[in-house]
Coordinates of C-alpha atoms in Angstrom, one line a residue:
X182 CA -13.4 -24.5 -24.9
X183 CA -15.5 -22.2 -22.3
X184 CA -14.3 -18.3 -21.9
X185 CA -15.3 -17.2 -18.9
X186 CA -13.7 -15.5 -16.0
X187 CA -11.4 -18.1 -14.8
X188 CA -9.2 -18.5 -17.9
X189 CA -8.6 -14.5 -17.9
X190 CA -7.2 -14.7 -14.5
X191 CA -4.9 -17.7 -15.5
X192 CA -4.1 -15.4 -18.8
X193 CA -4.1 -12.3 -15.8
X194 CA -1.2 -14.7 -13.5
X195 CA 0.7 -15.4 -16.6
X196 CA 1.1 -12.0 -17.6
X197 CA 1.3 -11.2 -14.3
X198 CA 4.8 -12.9 -14.3
X199 CA 6.3 -11.7 -17.5
X200 CA 5.8 -8.4 -16.5
X201 CA 7.5 -9.2 -12.9
X202 CA 10.1 -11.0 -15.4
X203 CA 10.5 -8.0 -17.2
X204 CA 10.6 -6.2 -14.7
X205 CA 13.9 -7.8 -13.3
X206 CA 15.3 -7.9 -16.7
X207 CA 15.4 -4.1 -17.6
X208 CA 16.8 -3.3 -13.4
X209 CA 19.6 -6.0 -14.1
X210 CA 20.4 -3.3 -17.1
X211 CA 18.8 -6.4 -19.8
X212 CA 16.7 -5.3 -22.7
X213 CA 13.1 -4.7 -22.1
X214 CA 10.9 -7.0 -23.8
X215 CA 8.2 -5.1 -24.8
X216 CA 10.2 -2.2 -26.0
X217 CA 13.7 -2.0 -28.2
X218 CA 16.9 0.5 -27.2
X219 CA 16.1 4.2 -27.8
X220 CA 18.4 5.6 -29.8
X221 CA 21.8 6.3 -28.1
X222 CA 25.3 7.5 -29.2
X223 CA 27.6 4.9 -28.8
X224 CA 30.3 6.5 -26.0
X225 CA 33.7 7.7 -27.3
X226 CA 36.6 9.3 -25.1
X227 CA 36.4 12.7 -25.9
X228 CA 39.6 14.4 -27.6
X229 CA 42.4 17.4 -26.7
X230 CA 41.4 18.3 -23.1
X231 CA 38.6 16.5 -22.2
X232 CA 40.2 12.9 -23.1
X233 CA 39.0 11.2 -20.4
X234 CA 41.8 8.9 -19.9
X235 CA 43.5 12.3 -18.2
X236 CA 41.0 11.5 -15.4
X237 CA 43.2 10.3 -12.7
X238 CA 43.2 6.5 -11.3
X239 CA 43.5 5.5 -7.6
X240 CA 46.6 7.1 -5.9
X241 CA 49.3 4.8 -5.6
X242 CA 50.1 3.0 -2.2
X243 CA 51.3 4.1 0.6
X244 CA 54.3 2.0 1.7
X245 CA 55.6 0.9 -1.2
X246 CA 59.0 -0.1 -1.2
X247 CA 61.4 2.2 -2.0
X248 CA 63.9 1.6 -5.4
X249 CA 67.2 0.8 -4.2
X250 CA 70.1 2.9 -4.2
X251 CA 67.9 6.0 -4.5
X252 CA 67.2 8.3 -1.4
X253 CA 63.7 7.9 0.1
X254 CA 60.4 9.8 -0.9
X255 CA 59.6 12.1 1.7
X256 CA 56.5 11.7 4.4
X257 CA 54.0 11.9 2.5
X258 CA 52.0 15.2 4.1
X259 CA 49.0 13.7 5.9
X260 CA 45.1 13.9 5.3
X261 CA 42.3 14.2 7.5
X262 CA 38.9 14.1 7.3
X263 CA 36.5 16.9 8.1
X264 CA 32.8 16.1 9.6
X265 CA 30.6 18.1 8.8
X266 CA 26.3 18.5 9.7
X267 CA 23.1 19.7 8.8
X268 CA 19.8 18.8 9.8
X269 CA 19.4 16.8 7.1
X270 CA 23.2 15.1 5.8
X271 CA 26.0 14.1 7.9
X272 CA 29.0 14.2 5.9
X273 CA 32.7 13.7 5.9
X274 CA 34.7 15.6 3.7
X275 CA 38.4 13.8 2.5
X276 CA 41.7 16.7 2.2
X277 CA 42.5 14.0 0.0
X278 CA 41.9 15.0 -3.5
X279 CA 38.8 16.8 -2.0
X280 CA 36.5 13.9 -1.6
X281 CA 32.9 13.8 -0.1
X282 CA 34.1 10.3 1.4
X283 CA 31.5 9.5 4.2
X284 CA 27.5 10.8 3.3
X285 CA 24.4 10.1 6.0
X286 CA 21.2 10.3 5.6
X287 CA 19.9 11.8 8.3
X288 CA 16.2 11.2 8.1
X289 CA 16.3 7.4 6.6
X290 CA 17.1 4.7 8.4
X291 CA 18.7 1.5 6.9
X292 CA 16.5 -0.9 5.1
X293 CA 18.1 -3.7 7.2
X294 CA 19.1 -1.4 10.8
X295 CA 16.7 1.2 11.6
X296 CA 19.2 2.4 14.2
X297 CA 21.5 3.0 11.6
X298 CA 20.9 6.2 8.7
X299 CA 21.0 5.2 5.2
X300 CA 24.5 5.9 4.2
X301 CA 25.6 7.5 0.3
X302 CA 29.0 8.2 -0.4
X303 CA 30.9 5.0 1.4
X304 CA 34.3 3.3 1.1
X305 CA 33.2 0.0 3.6
X306 CA 34.6 -3.8 2.4
X307 CA 34.0 -4.1 -1.2
X308 CA 31.8 -1.5 -1.4
X309 CA 33.0 1.9 -3.5
X310 CA 30.8 4.8 -4.0
X311 CA 31.8 8.1 -4.1
X312 CA 32.1 11.8 -5.9
X313 CA 35.1 12.7 -6.9
X314 CA 36.6 16.4 -9.4
X315 CA 39.5 17.3 -9.8
X316 CA 41.5 19.4 -13.3
X317 CA 42.4 17.5 -16.0
X318 CA 46.4 18.5 -17.6
X319 CA 49.3 19.3 -16.6
X320 CA 52.3 21.7 -16.5
X321 CA 56.4 21.8 -16.9
X322 CA 55.9 20.5 -13.4
X323 CA 53.7 18.1 -12.7
X324 CA 49.5 16.6 -13.9
X325 CA 47.1 19.5 -12.6
X326 CA 45.4 19.0 -8.8
X327 CA 43.1 16.1 -9.1
X328 CA 41.2 14.0 -6.2
X329 CA 43.9 12.0 -5.1
X330 CA 45.8 16.0 -4.5
X331 CA 46.4 16.4 -0.9
X332 CA 43.7 19.7 0.4
X333 CA 45.2 21.7 2.7
X334 CA 41.7 23.2 4.6
X335 CA 40.5 26.2 5.9
X336 CA 38.0 26.7 8.6
X337 CA 34.7 25.8 8.6
X338 CA 32.5 28.9 7.7
X339 CA 28.4 28.7 8.9
X340 CA 25.8 31.7 8.8
X341 CA 22.5 32.0 7.6
X342 CA 21.3 27.7 7.8
X343 CA 24.8 27.6 6.0
X344 CA 28.1 25.2 5.9
X345 CA 31.0 26.4 3.8
X346 CA 34.3 24.0 3.4
X347 CA 37.1 25.3 1.9
X348 CA 40.0 23.6 0.2
X349 CA 43.2 24.3 -1.5
X350 CA 45.9 22.7 -2.6
X351 CA 48.7 23.9 -5.1
X352 CA 50.2 21.7 -8.0
X353 CA 52.4 21.8 -11.0
X354 CA 51.7 25.1 -10.1
X355 CA 47.6 25.4 -11.1
X356 CA 46.1 26.6 -7.4
X357 CA 43.1 25.1 -6.7
X358 CA 40.2 26.0 -4.9
X359 CA 37.0 23.8 -3.6
X360 CA 34.2 25.3 -1.9
X361 CA 31.5 23.4 -1.0
X362 CA 28.5 24.3 0.3
X363 CA 25.7 22.3 2.8
X364 CA 22.5 24.2 3.7
X365 CA 20.1 23.2 5.8
X366 CA 16.7 21.8 4.7
X367 CA 18.7 20.4 1.5
X368 CA 20.4 17.6 -0.5
X369 CA 21.9 20.1 -2.9
X370 CA 25.2 20.6 -2.1
X371 CA 26.9 24.0 -3.8
X372 CA 30.6 23.1 -5.7
X373 CA 32.7 25.4 -6.5
X374 CA 36.1 25.1 -8.1
X375 CA 38.1 28.2 -8.5
X376 CA 41.5 28.1 -10.0
X377 CA 44.6 30.1 -10.4
X378 CA 48.2 29.9 -12.4
X379 CA 50.8 30.3 -10.3
X380 CA 53.1 29.8 -13.8
X381 CA 55.0 33.3 -16.0
X382 CA 52.8 30.3 -19.4
X383 CA 48.8 30.0 -20.3
X384 CA 47.4 26.8 -19.3
X385 CA 44.2 25.0 -20.1
X386 CA 42.8 23.1 -17.6
X387 CA 39.5 21.4 -17.5
X388 CA 37.8 20.0 -14.7
X389 CA 35.5 16.6 -14.3
X390 CA 32.6 15.0 -12.0
X391 CA 32.8 11.7 -11.2
X392 CA 30.6 8.8 -9.8
X393 CA 33.1 6.2 -9.2
X394 CA 30.5 3.0 -8.0
X395 CA 30.8 -0.6 -7.3
X396 CA 29.4 -3.2 -9.7
X397 CA 28.1 -5.5 -6.8
X398 CA 24.4 -6.1 -6.3
X399 CA 22.9 -4.5 -3.0
X400 CA 21.7 -5.6 -0.4
X401 CA 18.2 -7.2 -0.3
X402 CA 17.0 -7.8 -4.2
X403 CA 14.6 -10.4 -5.0
X404 CA 12.9 -11.5 -8.5
X405 CA 10.0 -10.3 -6.8
X406 CA 11.5 -6.7 -6.0
X407 CA 14.1 -6.0 -8.0
X408 CA 15.9 -3.0 -7.6
X409 CA 18.0 -0.8 -9.9
X410 CA 21.8 0.2 -9.3
X411 CA 23.6 1.8 -11.7
X412 CA 24.4 5.3 -14.0
X413 CA 22.1 7.0 -15.2
X414 CA 22.1 10.6 -17.4
X415 CA 19.9 12.8 -18.5
X416 CA 20.5 15.9 -21.4
X417 CA 18.1 17.9 -24.0
X418 CA 18.9 16.5 -26.9
X419 CA 18.3 12.6 -25.4
X420 CA 17.3 13.0 -22.7
X421 CA 16.5 10.0 -19.5
X422 CA 19.2 7.1 -20.1
X423 CA 19.6 4.3 -17.9
X424 CA 23.3 2.0 -18.3
X425 CA 24.2 -1.3 -16.8
X426 CA 27.5 -1.7 -14.9
X427 CA 27.5 -5.0 -17.2
X428 CA 28.2 -2.4 -20.7
X429 CA 30.9 -0.9 -19.2
X430 CA 32.5 -3.3 -18.4
X431 CA 32.8 -5.0 -21.2
X432 CA 33.1 -1.6 -23.9
X433 CA 29.7 -1.8 -25.1
X434 CA 28.1 1.7 -23.1
X435 CA 26.2 3.6 -25.4
X436 CA 24.9 7.6 -24.0
X437 CA 24.8 10.5 -25.3
X438 CA 28.5 11.5 -25.1
X439 CA 28.3 15.5 -25.7
X440 CA 25.4 18.1 -24.4
X441 CA 25.4 21.9 -23.5
X442 CA 22.6 20.7 -20.4
X443 CA 22.4 17.4 -18.1
X444 CA 23.8 15.2 -15.2
X445 CA 25.1 12.3 -15.0
X446 CA 24.4 10.4 -12.0
X447 CA 24.5 6.6 -10.2
X448 CA 20.7 5.5 -9.5
X449 CA 20.2 2.5 -6.2
X450 CA 16.6 2.2 -4.7
X451 CA 14.9 5.0 -3.5
X452 CA 18.3 7.2 -3.8
X453 CA 20.0 8.4 -6.2
X454 CA 23.6 10.7 -6.1
X455 CA 23.7 13.7 -9.1
X456 CA 26.8 16.3 -10.7
X457 CA 24.7 18.4 -12.1
X458 CA 27.4 21.1 -14.0
X459 CA 26.4 24.4 -15.0
X460 CA 23.7 25.0 -17.5
X461 CA 24.1 26.0 -21.4
X462 CA 28.0 25.8 -20.9
X463 CA 29.8 22.3 -23.1
X464 CA 30.7 19.4 -21.6
X465 CA 31.8 15.7 -22.6
X466 CA 29.6 12.4 -21.0
X467 CA 31.6 9.6 -20.0
X468 CA 31.7 6.1 -19.0
X469 CA 34.4 3.4 -18.0
X470 CA 35.9 0.6 -15.9
X471 CA 38.8 2.0 -13.6
X472 CA 39.2 -1.3 -12.2
X473 CA 37.8 -4.7 -11.2
X474 CA 34.6 -4.6 -10.5
X475 CA 34.5 -0.9 -10.6
X476 CA 32.7 1.9 -12.2
X477 CA 33.1 5.8 -13.1
X478 CA 30.3 7.7 -15.3
X479 CA 31.4 11.8 -15.0
X480 CA 31.7 14.6 -17.3
X481 CA 34.3 17.1 -18.4
X482 CA 34.5 20.4 -19.5
X483 CA 37.2 23.1 -19.9
X484 CA 37.7 25.7 -18.7
X485 CA 39.9 27.6 -21.5
X486 CA 42.9 29.0 -21.5
X487 CA 43.7 30.9 -18.4
X488 CA 46.4 33.3 -18.6
X489 CA 49.6 33.8 -15.7
X490 CA 48.3 35.1 -12.8
X491 CA 44.7 35.7 -13.6
X492 CA 41.6 33.0 -11.9
X493 CA 39.4 31.4 -13.6
X494 CA 35.7 29.6 -11.9
X495 CA 33.1 26.8 -11.9
X496 CA 30.1 26.4 -10.3
X497 CA 28.2 22.7 -10.1
X498 CA 26.2 21.0 -7.6
X499 CA 25.8 17.6 -6.4
X500 CA 22.2 16.5 -5.2
X501 CA 22.9 13.2 -2.7
X502 CA 19.1 12.0 -1.2
X503 CA 16.1 10.7 -1.8
X504 CA 14.2 10.8 -5.5
X505 CA 11.3 12.2 -3.2
X506 CA 9.7 13.8 -7.3
X507 CA 8.2 16.6 -6.0
X508 CA 11.8 17.1 -5.1
X509 CA 13.8 16.2 -8.3
X510 CA 12.0 17.8 -9.8
X511 CA 12.5 21.5 -8.8
X512 CA 16.1 21.1 -8.9
X513 CA 16.9 20.7 -13.1
X514 CA 14.7 18.4 -15.8
X515 CA 14.5 15.8 -16.1
X516 CA 16.1 14.2 -12.5
X517 CA 12.8 13.2 -11.3
X518 CA 12.7 10.6 -14.2
X519 CA 15.0 8.4 -11.9
X520 CA 12.4 7.9 -9.7
X521 CA 11.5 5.3 -12.2
X522 CA 8.0 3.8 -12.7
X523 CA 9.3 1.1 -16.0
X524 CA 7.0 0.8 -18.8
X525 CA 3.5 2.0 -16.4
X526 CA 5.0 5.3 -16.0
X527 CA 1.9 7.0 -18.1
X528 CA -0.1 5.6 -15.4
X529 CA 2.0 5.6 -12.6
X530 CA 2.7 9.2 -12.1
X531 CA -1.0 10.3 -12.0
X532 CA -1.8 7.1 -9.9
X533 CA 0.4 9.1 -7.4
X534 CA -0.4 11.7 -7.4
X535 CA -3.9 11.7 -6.9
X536 CA -2.5 9.1 -3.8
X537 CA 0.3 11.6 -2.6
X538 CA -2.9 15.0 -2.7
X539 CA -5.0 11.8 -0.4
X540 CA -1.4 11.3 1.8
X541 CA -2.1 15.2 2.8
X542 CA -5.7 14.8 4.0
X543 CA -5.4 11.2 6.3
X544 CA -1.3 11.4 7.3
X545 CA -1.0 8.1 7.1
X546 CA 0.1 5.4 3.1
X547 CA -1.8 2.7 4.0
X548 CA -5.6 4.5 4.8
X549 CA -4.3 6.2 1.7
X550 CA -4.0 3.1 -0.5
X551 CA -7.4 2.3 1.6
X552 CA -9.2 4.8 0.1
X553 CA -7.0 5.2 -3.1
X554 CA -8.8 1.6 -3.6
X555 CA -12.6 2.3 -3.3
X556 CA -12.4 5.4 -4.8
X557 CA -11.1 2.9 -7.8
X558 CA -14.2 1.4 -7.7
X559 CA -16.5 4.2 -7.0
X560 CA -15.0 4.9 -10.6
X561 CA -15.5 1.1 -12.4
X562 CA -18.7 0.5 -10.3
X563 CA -21.0 1.2 -13.6
X564 CA -18.3 -1.3 -15.3
X565 CA -18.6 -3.7 -12.9
X566 CA -22.0 -3.3 -12.1
X567 CA -22.0 -4.5 -15.7
X568 CA -19.7 -7.8 -15.2
X569 CA -21.3 -8.6 -12.3
X570 CA -25.0 -9.0 -14.0
X571 CA -23.9 -11.7 -17.3
X572 CA -22.0 -13.2 -13.8
X573 CA -25.0 -13.6 -11.5
X574 CA -26.8 -14.5 -15.5
X575 CA -24.5 -17.2 -15.8
X576 CA -24.7 -18.6 -12.5
X577 CA -28.7 -19.7 -13.2
X578 CA -27.4 -20.6 -16.7
X579 CA -25.2 -23.0 -15.2
X580 CA -27.4 -25.8 -15.0
X581 CA -28.9 -25.0 -19.1
X582 CA -24.9 -25.9 -20.1
X583 CA -23.7 -28.8 -17.6
X584 CA -26.6 -30.3 -19.5
X585 CA -25.6 -29.0 -23.3
X586 CA -21.8 -30.9 -22.4
X587 CA -23.7 -34.1 -20.5
X588 CA -25.1 -34.5 -24.2
X589 CA -23.2 -33.0 -26.7
X590 CA -19.7 -34.1 -24.8
X591 CA -18.9 -36.7 -27.6
X592 CA -19.7 -33.5 -30.1
X593 CA -16.6 -30.6 -28.2
X594 CA -18.2 -28.3 -31.8
X595 CA -22.0 -29.2 -31.6
X596 CA -21.0 -28.4 -27.7
X597 CA -19.3 -24.7 -27.9
X598 CA -22.9 -24.2 -30.9
X599 CA -25.4 -24.5 -28.2
X600 CA -23.3 -23.0 -25.4
X601 CA -23.8 -19.8 -27.9
X602 CA -27.1 -20.4 -29.0
X603 CA -27.4 -20.9 -25.1
X604 CA -25.8 -17.4 -24.1
X605 CA -27.2 -15.0 -27.4
X606 CA -30.3 -16.5 -26.1
X607 CA -29.9 -15.3 -22.0
X608 CA -28.3 -12.7 -24.0
X609 CA -25.2 -13.4 -21.6
X610 CA -22.4 -11.2 -22.8
X611 CA -19.6 -14.4 -21.5
X612 CA -16.5 -12.0 -21.3
X613 CA -18.6 -9.5 -19.6
X614 CA -17.5 -10.6 -16.1
X615 CA -13.7 -10.6 -17.4
X616 CA -14.3 -7.2 -18.2
X617 CA -13.0 -5.0 -14.8
X618 CA -10.4 -7.5 -13.8
X619 CA -8.6 -6.1 -17.0
X620 CA -9.3 -2.6 -17.1
X621 CA -7.9 -2.8 -13.3
X622 CA -4.7 -4.9 -14.3
X623 CA -2.5 -2.2 -15.3
X624 CA -3.8 0.0 -12.8
X625 CA -2.9 -3.1 -10.4
X626 CA 0.9 -3.1 -12.4
X627 CA 1.1 0.6 -12.1
X628 CA 0.7 0.5 -8.5
X629 CA 3.2 -1.9 -8.1
X630 CA 6.2 0.1 -9.8
X631 CA 4.8 3.0 -7.0
X632 CA 5.0 1.1 -4.6
X633 CA 9.0 -0.5 -5.8
X634 CA 10.0 2.9 -6.6
X635 CA 8.2 5.7 -3.8
X636 CA 10.8 6.5 -1.1
X637 CA 8.0 8.7 -0.1
X638 CA 6.8 5.3 0.7
X639 CA 9.9 3.4 2.4
X640 CA 9.5 2.7 6.1
X641 CA 5.8 4.2 6.3
X642 CA 3.6 2.8 9.1
X643 CA 0.1 1.8 8.3
X644 CA -0.8 -0.3 12.1
X645 CA 0.2 -3.1 14.1
X646 CA 2.2 -5.7 12.0
X647 CA 3.3 -3.4 8.7
X648 CA 6.1 -1.0 9.7
X649 CA 6.9 0.0 5.8
X650 CA 4.8 -1.1 3.1
X651 CA 7.4 -1.4 1.0
X652 CA 8.1 -4.9 2.3
X653 CA 7.3 -8.1 2.5
X654 CA 4.1 -8.1 5.3
X655 CA 5.8 -10.1 8.0
X656 CA 3.8 -12.3 9.4
X657 CA 2.0 -13.3 6.0
X658 CA -1.5 -12.2 6.8
X659 CA -1.7 -9.8 4.3
X660 CA -1.3 -12.9 1.7
X661 CA -3.7 -15.2 4.2
X662 CA -6.8 -12.4 3.9
X663 CA -6.1 -12.6 -0.1
X664 CA -6.3 -16.1 -0.2
X665 CA -9.7 -15.6 1.9
X666 CA -11.2 -13.2 0.1
X667 CA -10.0 -14.9 -3.5
X668 CA -12.2 -18.3 -2.2
X669 CA -15.0 -15.9 -1.8
X670 CA -15.1 -14.4 -4.2
X671 CA -14.8 -17.8 -6.1
X672 CA -17.4 -19.4 -4.1
X673 CA -19.7 -15.8 -5.8
X674 CA -19.5 -16.9 -9.2
X675 CA -20.1 -18.9 -11.2
X676 CA -19.2 -22.9 -10.5
X677 CA -17.2 -24.2 -13.7
X678 CA -19.2 -27.1 -15.2
X679 CA -15.4 -28.3 -16.2
X680 CA -13.9 -30.5 -13.8
X681 CA -10.5 -30.0 -13.9
X682 CA -11.2 -26.0 -14.5
X683 CA -12.7 -26.2 -11.1
X684 CA -9.8 -28.5 -9.8
X685 CA -7.3 -25.2 -10.5
X686 CA -9.9 -22.6 -9.5
X687 CA -9.0 -23.5 -5.7
X688 CA -5.4 -23.9 -6.6
X689 CA -5.5 -19.8 -8.9
X690 CA -5.9 -18.4 -5.0
X691 CA -3.1 -20.6 -3.3
X692 CA -0.6 -19.0 -6.4
X693 CA -1.7 -15.7 -6.2
X694 CA -1.5 -15.4 -2.1
X695 CA 2.3 -17.6 -1.6
X696 CA 3.1 -14.9 -4.3
X697 CA 2.0 -11.9 -2.9
X698 CA 3.8 -13.4 0.0
X699 CA 7.4 -11.6 -1.9
X700 CA 5.6 -8.8 -2.6
X701 CA 5.4 -5.2 -1.3
X702 CA 2.4 -5.3 1.8
X703 CA 1.2 -2.1 0.1
X704 CA 0.1 -3.7 -2.4
X705 CA -1.2 -7.1 -1.2
X706 CA -3.1 -4.3 1.2
X707 CA -4.6 -2.9 -2.3
X708 CA -5.6 -6.0 -3.3
X709 CA -7.1 -7.2 -0.2
X710 CA -9.1 -4.2 0.0
X711 CA -10.0 -4.6 -3.5
X712 CA -11.1 -8.0 -2.5
X713 CA -12.8 -7.1 -0.8
X714 CA -15.5 -4.1 -1.6
X715 CA -16.0 -6.6 -5.3
X716 CA -17.2 -8.9 -2.7
X717 CA -19.8 -6.5 -1.5
X718 CA -20.3 -5.4 -4.9
X719 CA -21.0 -8.6 -6.5
X720 CA -23.6 -9.8 -3.3
X721 CA -25.5 -6.5 -3.3
X722 CA -25.6 -6.5 -7.1
X723 CA -26.6 -11.1 -7.4
X724 CA -29.4 -11.5 -4.5
X725 CA -30.7 -7.2 -5.1
X726 CA -30.0 -6.4 -8.7
X727 CA -30.3 -10.2 -10.9
X728 CA -33.1 -11.8 -10.1
X729 CA -34.9 -8.9 -11.5
X730 CA -32.6 -9.1 -15.0
X731 CA -33.8 -12.5 -15.7
X732 CA -37.7 -12.0 -14.8

């Protein structure tokens, strides 16, 4: 059977579908088809004061019926919500538990409603996303302050580009003071906990930092543009680990359970919230199911023995914002890995580095993609020229190949032998036209991951109708242009001698165009420009260079 560029294109098409399926599997917490699961430790319940079972659940429902014959409970202290606004975030802190109940990113519009801002922490309908902190431990008077305890807020302190909120609560003879510090231009929130022992005996509290999230699929998730939402973590020992709500539900989540460094997070498409405990301090790491369709990832740290009248302090950080690679690298080791390039990270990271530098010059991500495509084509030009010369020779010998087919149509073996002898006599490499395509496929697939993962391009326009390069073309103009460019490319290539193969080649542009309807418009733009430049190169080489090679 004749091996040529069309066969390779069909192989590429099939490989693309396999890669997309694998991407969907991985993004939904399934095992990759291409690599075994990394070695990890089974999460175990920490011992003693680190026992995650000590992390309290949801507070009791208000308005519960009174027990007959018992005096009515005193009216509960009313909680309040305090709004803190900087130039990049707007946060609502609930004094019940001292929890950031809502966090709005002022520079990132909502994916579906551009008149609204992207919201991370929130409790709305069936969706819950919260960052919670508190103490684990008890005294004879009861449990220590936690994320269900009512706190009292002190007046906001605004100075030097910072807004500081101090919350205090006393429970079971222990005073917990939470201090949130929001900084101008920064998505990192400093979280300080001061624990004062007001009892006459030592206490041994532990501090927990916990992220809570529902297990629902993110809105807008599709087969062609899948995204991951779930717990992630990084430790110096086991590096980056990506978990799934499904495995937590089944009690099968495997991850590091102890470390002296690292972070825990909830990652989602383009954004992440991560608790970063104090470095070089022992902590336990846990994941657990909190309730139906509700899960948590967190850390616990022992604060040691606190003597009567003494105070112990702990500082941590909470990053809640975009997966901006350059910013994340400066915050803590490994945090930039939440920008998930999948299996093509080794190619995608340098590609994005190049594109980022081009963008600094051009200021538009659409033109950056076009310039980047031209640079790639120039880099591969010597290889492409050899391939196009080979295809030009194939066009010249096509009549001879058709004659061989007619002569040996009843004997496929002799047909193949005669075809190979013709290739040898004319000095034609039948795979010469395929090599440029095979070389560029990793770049194409890596760019797919770059566009899927780069919040830098989220909402970035190109021209006219393309207002977001990470979303599909709303009017299908680029997929249509791609189909036209593929048709022209097919006409410039040698026509297949096999009628069935000729029909398949007419179907291929349509198949790819339908697939590209669902792809990010930036990726389709790359491929359209790539085809247009290829057409120009092929026309010049075929018309100007190839005839000379045939003399």
